[in-house]
XYZ file of C-alpha atoms in Angstrom:
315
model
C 0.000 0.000 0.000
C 2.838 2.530 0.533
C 2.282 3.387 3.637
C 4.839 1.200 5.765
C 7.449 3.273 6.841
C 10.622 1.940 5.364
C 8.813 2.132 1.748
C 11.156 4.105 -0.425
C 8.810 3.369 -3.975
C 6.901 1.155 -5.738
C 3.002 0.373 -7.344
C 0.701 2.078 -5.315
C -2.895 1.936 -5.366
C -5.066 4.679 -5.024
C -8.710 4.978 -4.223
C -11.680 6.561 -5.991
C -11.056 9.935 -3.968
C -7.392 10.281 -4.875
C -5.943 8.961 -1.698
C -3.944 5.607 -0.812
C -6.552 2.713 -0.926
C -5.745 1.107 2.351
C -7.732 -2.176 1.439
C -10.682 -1.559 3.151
C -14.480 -2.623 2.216
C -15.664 1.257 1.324
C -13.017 1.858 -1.222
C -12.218 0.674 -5.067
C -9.077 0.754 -6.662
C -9.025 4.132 -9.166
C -5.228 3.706 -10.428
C -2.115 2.278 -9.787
C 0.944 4.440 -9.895
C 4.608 4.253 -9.425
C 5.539 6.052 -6.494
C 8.444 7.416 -4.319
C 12.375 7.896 -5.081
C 13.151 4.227 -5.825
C 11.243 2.529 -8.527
C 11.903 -0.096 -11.097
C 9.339 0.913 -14.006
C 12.099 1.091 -17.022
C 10.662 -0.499 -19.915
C 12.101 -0.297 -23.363
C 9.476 1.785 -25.991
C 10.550 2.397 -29.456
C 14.259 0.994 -28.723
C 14.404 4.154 -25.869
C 13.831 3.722 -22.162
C 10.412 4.787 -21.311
C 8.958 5.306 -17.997
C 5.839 3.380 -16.433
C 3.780 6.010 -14.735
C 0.748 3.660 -13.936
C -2.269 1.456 -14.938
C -5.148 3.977 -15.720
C -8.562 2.657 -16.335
C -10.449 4.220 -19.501
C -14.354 5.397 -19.974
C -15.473 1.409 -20.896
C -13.602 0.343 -17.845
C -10.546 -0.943 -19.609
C -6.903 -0.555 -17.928
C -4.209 0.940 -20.133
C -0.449 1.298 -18.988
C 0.414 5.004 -19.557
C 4.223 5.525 -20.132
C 6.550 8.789 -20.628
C 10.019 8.662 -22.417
C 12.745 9.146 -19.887
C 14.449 11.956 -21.330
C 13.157 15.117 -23.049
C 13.344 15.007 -26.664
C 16.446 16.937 -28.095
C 17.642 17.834 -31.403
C 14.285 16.785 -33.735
C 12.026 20.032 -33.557
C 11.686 21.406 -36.864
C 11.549 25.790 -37.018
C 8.672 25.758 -38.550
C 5.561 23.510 -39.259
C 2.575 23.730 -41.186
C -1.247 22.264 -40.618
C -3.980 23.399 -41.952
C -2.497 26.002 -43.581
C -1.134 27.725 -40.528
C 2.986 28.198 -39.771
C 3.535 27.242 -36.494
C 6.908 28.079 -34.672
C 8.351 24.717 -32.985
C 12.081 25.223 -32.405
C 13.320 27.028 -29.501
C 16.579 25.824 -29.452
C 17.752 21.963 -29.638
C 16.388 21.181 -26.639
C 13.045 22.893 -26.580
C 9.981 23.626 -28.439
C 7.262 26.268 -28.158
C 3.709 25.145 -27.447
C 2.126 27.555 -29.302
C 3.739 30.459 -31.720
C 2.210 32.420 -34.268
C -0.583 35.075 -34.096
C -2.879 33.429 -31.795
C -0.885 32.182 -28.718
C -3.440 30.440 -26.637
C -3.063 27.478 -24.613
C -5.828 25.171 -26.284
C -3.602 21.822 -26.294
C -5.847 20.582 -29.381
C -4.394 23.553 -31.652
C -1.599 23.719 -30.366
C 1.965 23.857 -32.344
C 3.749 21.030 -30.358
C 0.150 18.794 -30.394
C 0.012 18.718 -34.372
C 3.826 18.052 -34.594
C 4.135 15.389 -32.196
C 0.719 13.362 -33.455
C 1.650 14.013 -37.185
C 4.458 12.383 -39.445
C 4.942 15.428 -41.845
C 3.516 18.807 -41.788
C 1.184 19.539 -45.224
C 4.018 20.485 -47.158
C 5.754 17.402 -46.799
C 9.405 19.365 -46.031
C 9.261 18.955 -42.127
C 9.184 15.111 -40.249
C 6.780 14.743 -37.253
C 7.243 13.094 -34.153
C 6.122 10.027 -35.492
C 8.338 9.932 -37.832
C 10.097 9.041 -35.581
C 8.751 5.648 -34.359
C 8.568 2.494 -35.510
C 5.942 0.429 -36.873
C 5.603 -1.717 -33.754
C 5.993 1.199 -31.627
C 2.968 2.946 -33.578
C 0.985 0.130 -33.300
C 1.164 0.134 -29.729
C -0.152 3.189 -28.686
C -3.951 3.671 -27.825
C -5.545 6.797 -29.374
C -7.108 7.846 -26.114
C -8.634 10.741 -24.138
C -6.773 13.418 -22.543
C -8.982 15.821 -20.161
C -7.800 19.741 -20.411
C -9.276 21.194 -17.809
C -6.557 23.947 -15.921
C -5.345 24.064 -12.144
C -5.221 26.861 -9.710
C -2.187 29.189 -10.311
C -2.303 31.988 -7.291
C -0.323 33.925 -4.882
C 1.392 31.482 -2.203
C 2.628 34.039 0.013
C 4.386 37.669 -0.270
C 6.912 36.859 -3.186
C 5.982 33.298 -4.871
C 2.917 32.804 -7.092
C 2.451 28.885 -8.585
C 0.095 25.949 -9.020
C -1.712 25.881 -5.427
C -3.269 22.795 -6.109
C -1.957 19.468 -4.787
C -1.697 16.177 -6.593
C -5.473 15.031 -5.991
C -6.517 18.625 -6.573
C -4.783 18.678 -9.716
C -6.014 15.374 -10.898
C -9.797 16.473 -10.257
C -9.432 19.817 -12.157
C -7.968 18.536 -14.684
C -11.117 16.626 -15.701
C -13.444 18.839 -14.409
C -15.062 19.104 -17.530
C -18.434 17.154 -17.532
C -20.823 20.519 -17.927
C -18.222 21.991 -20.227
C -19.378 22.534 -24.128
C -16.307 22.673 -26.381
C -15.249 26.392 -26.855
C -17.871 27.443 -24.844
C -16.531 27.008 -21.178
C -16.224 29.893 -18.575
C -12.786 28.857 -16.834
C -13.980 29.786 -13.117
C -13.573 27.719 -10.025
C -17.411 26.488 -10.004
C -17.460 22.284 -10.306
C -18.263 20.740 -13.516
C -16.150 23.316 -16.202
C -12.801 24.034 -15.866
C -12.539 25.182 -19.270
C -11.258 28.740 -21.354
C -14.277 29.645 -23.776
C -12.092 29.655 -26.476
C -10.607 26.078 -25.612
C -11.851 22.462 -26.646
C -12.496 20.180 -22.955
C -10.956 17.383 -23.866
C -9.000 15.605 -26.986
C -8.731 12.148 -28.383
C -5.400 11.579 -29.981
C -2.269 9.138 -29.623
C 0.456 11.781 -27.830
C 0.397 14.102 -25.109
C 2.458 15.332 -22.168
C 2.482 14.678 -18.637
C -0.656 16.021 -16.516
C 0.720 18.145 -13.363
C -1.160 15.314 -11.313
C 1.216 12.651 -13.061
C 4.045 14.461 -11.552
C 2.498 14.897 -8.262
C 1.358 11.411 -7.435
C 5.087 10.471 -8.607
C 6.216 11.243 -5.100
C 5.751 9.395 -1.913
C 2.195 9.343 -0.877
C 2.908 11.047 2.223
C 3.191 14.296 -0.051
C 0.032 13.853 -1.809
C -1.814 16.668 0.050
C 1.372 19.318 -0.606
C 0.774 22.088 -2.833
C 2.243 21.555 -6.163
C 3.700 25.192 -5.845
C 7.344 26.856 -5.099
C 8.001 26.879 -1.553
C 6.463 23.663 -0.952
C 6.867 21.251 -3.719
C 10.341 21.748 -4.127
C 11.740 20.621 -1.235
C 10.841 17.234 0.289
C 8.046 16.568 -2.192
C 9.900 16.774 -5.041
C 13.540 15.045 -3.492
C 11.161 11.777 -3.501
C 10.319 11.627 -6.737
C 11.243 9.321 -9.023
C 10.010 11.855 -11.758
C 12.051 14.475 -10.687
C 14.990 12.544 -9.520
C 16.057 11.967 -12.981
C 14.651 14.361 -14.857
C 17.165 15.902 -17.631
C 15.408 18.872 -18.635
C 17.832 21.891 -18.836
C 15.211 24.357 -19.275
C 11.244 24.086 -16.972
C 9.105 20.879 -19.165
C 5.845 22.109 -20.810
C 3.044 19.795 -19.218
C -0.325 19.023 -20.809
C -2.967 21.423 -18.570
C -3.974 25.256 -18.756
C -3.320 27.512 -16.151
C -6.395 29.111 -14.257
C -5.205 32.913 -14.331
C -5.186 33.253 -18.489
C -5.610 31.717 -21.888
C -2.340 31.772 -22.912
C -0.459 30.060 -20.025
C 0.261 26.105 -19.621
C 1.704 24.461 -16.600
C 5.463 24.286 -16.159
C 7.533 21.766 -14.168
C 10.438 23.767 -13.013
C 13.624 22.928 -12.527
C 13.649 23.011 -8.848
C 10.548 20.599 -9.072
C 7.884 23.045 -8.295
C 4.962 23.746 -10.713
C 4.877 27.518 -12.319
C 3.100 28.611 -15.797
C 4.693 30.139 -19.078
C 3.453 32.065 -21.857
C 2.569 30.074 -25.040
C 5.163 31.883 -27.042
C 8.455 31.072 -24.702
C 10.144 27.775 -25.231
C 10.285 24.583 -22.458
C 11.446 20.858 -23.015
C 9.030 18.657 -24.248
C 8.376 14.938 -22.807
C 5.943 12.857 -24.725
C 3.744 10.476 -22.507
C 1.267 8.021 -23.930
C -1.641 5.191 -23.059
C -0.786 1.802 -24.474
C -3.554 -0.441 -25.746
C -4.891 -2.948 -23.361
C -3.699 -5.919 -25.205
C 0.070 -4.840 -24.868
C 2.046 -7.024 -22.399
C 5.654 -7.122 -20.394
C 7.233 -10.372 -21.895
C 10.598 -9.998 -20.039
C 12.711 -7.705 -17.551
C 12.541 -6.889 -14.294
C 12.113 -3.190 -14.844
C 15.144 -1.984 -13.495
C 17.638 0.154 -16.002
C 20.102 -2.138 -16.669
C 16.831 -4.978 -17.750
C 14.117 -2.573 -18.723
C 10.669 -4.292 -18.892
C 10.269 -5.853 -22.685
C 6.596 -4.965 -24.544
C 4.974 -6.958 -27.382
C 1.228 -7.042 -28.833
């Protein structure tokens, strides 16, 4: 369960509120997650070393593994890219990409610059590759075109000097998909339950690629932080030194993640380097870290997980 007290990491179950299911009769399993500093979920993913960040159960009930690549992408972003007959900026440098950069610099993830060049092999011209490009055919064939919830978290004022994302992990997670009243580019962004939605943004997408949610990072530390702001000042001490995310984390610059900030349409979550959760504009530059659902009918044939036998995948 996580919660002896010489339990550095490992699968951890958690219940249909977002806390540690302690195995008794009033709870059900939501998700399991990897959690803690010390974890063995290394499996190998498009001849890389990918991360397993859980077992996540879809709308018809069905359990997908969700994985994110170990290290940030580097030296594939294209300058520019073009869908539907739009130019989108994607190089910052060859580290990082922008999320969104032309005239219109909001933070809906289903237009966004980075969304239509990771989940595309070549832009309409044909002169730029996609991320898929860059995968194999049993790699593609692997991944589940799922649904990713964009609702945004709380971004405010933690005390005199330090704004950032006030929410903690099971915070995060619930605003995230706090999108059941929401109508697609017609939601009102405030803090009342059931839209958590800009009115210019879609609620949700269905697609094969995305980024990591701010509750993915969150939940990656021991459970005993689960009810810690995900903000500066908190986060980014003991929180985040337990964190298998964070521990090895290679970004160089703050990592774009998937969700909207509350405050304004044209800010997106940021995982900092100190391990704390900030925003940035659309238009500046961040590492990018591609997470994904696997299809249900993709199993570990071999490995133990650890890095130097990563877990082995096949349909």
């Amino acid at each position: 369960s996580g919660s002896k007290e010489d339990f550095t990491g490992g699968v951890v179950a958690v219940n249909q509120t977002g806390d540690l299911y302690k195995e008794n009769n009033n709870e059900e399993i939501r998700e399991y997650r990897y959690s803690g500093l010390n974890v063995n979920n290394y499996v190998t993913f498009n001849d890389e070393i990918w991360r397993i960040i859980g077992v996540f159960k879809d709308e018809n009930n069905i359990e997908h593994v969700k994985i994110v690549r170990n290290e940030v992408l580097s030296n594939v972003f294209p300058d520019n890219y073009k869908i539907n007959n739009i130019n989108y900026k994607i190089k910052g440098d060859d580290h990082t990409a922008y999320w969104y950069n032309n005239e219109n610099n909001n933070n809906d993830w289903t237009t966004a610059g980075i969304q239509y060049w990771l989940n595309t092999k070549n832009d309409m011209d044909g002169t730029n590759e996609g991320y898929l490009s860059y995968l194999n055919d049993n790699t593609m064939n692997m991944i589940e075109n799922s649904k990713y919830y964009l609702g945004s978290v709380e971004y405010k004022l933690i005390n005199d000097s330090n704004f950032g994302i006030v929410n903690t992990p099971k915070e995060a997670y619930i605003n995230e998909r706090d999108i059941l009243n929401c109508i697609d580019n017609a939601g009102k962004n405030v803090p009342a339950k059931g839209c958590r939605v800009w009115e210019t943004n879609k609620a949700k997408w269905l697609g094969k690629i995305g980024l990591l949610y701010p509750s993915d990072y969150g939940y990656s530390t021991l459970s005993q932080y689960w009810n810690v702001s995900l903000s500066f000042t908190f986060f980014d001490k003991e929180p985040s030194n337990n964190s298998w995310l964070h521990k090895e984390s290679n970004h160089i610059y703050w990592e774009w993640l998937l969700t909207p900030s509350s405050i304004s349409n044209t800010l997106v979550v940021g995982w900092s380097l100190e391990g704390a959760l900030g925003h940035s504009e659309t238009y500046n530059y961040r590492s990018i870290r591609p997470a994904l659902y696997l299809k249900s009918n993709v199993k570990i044939t071999k490995g133990d997980g650890t890095l130097s036998n990563p877990y082995q995948l096949s349909l």
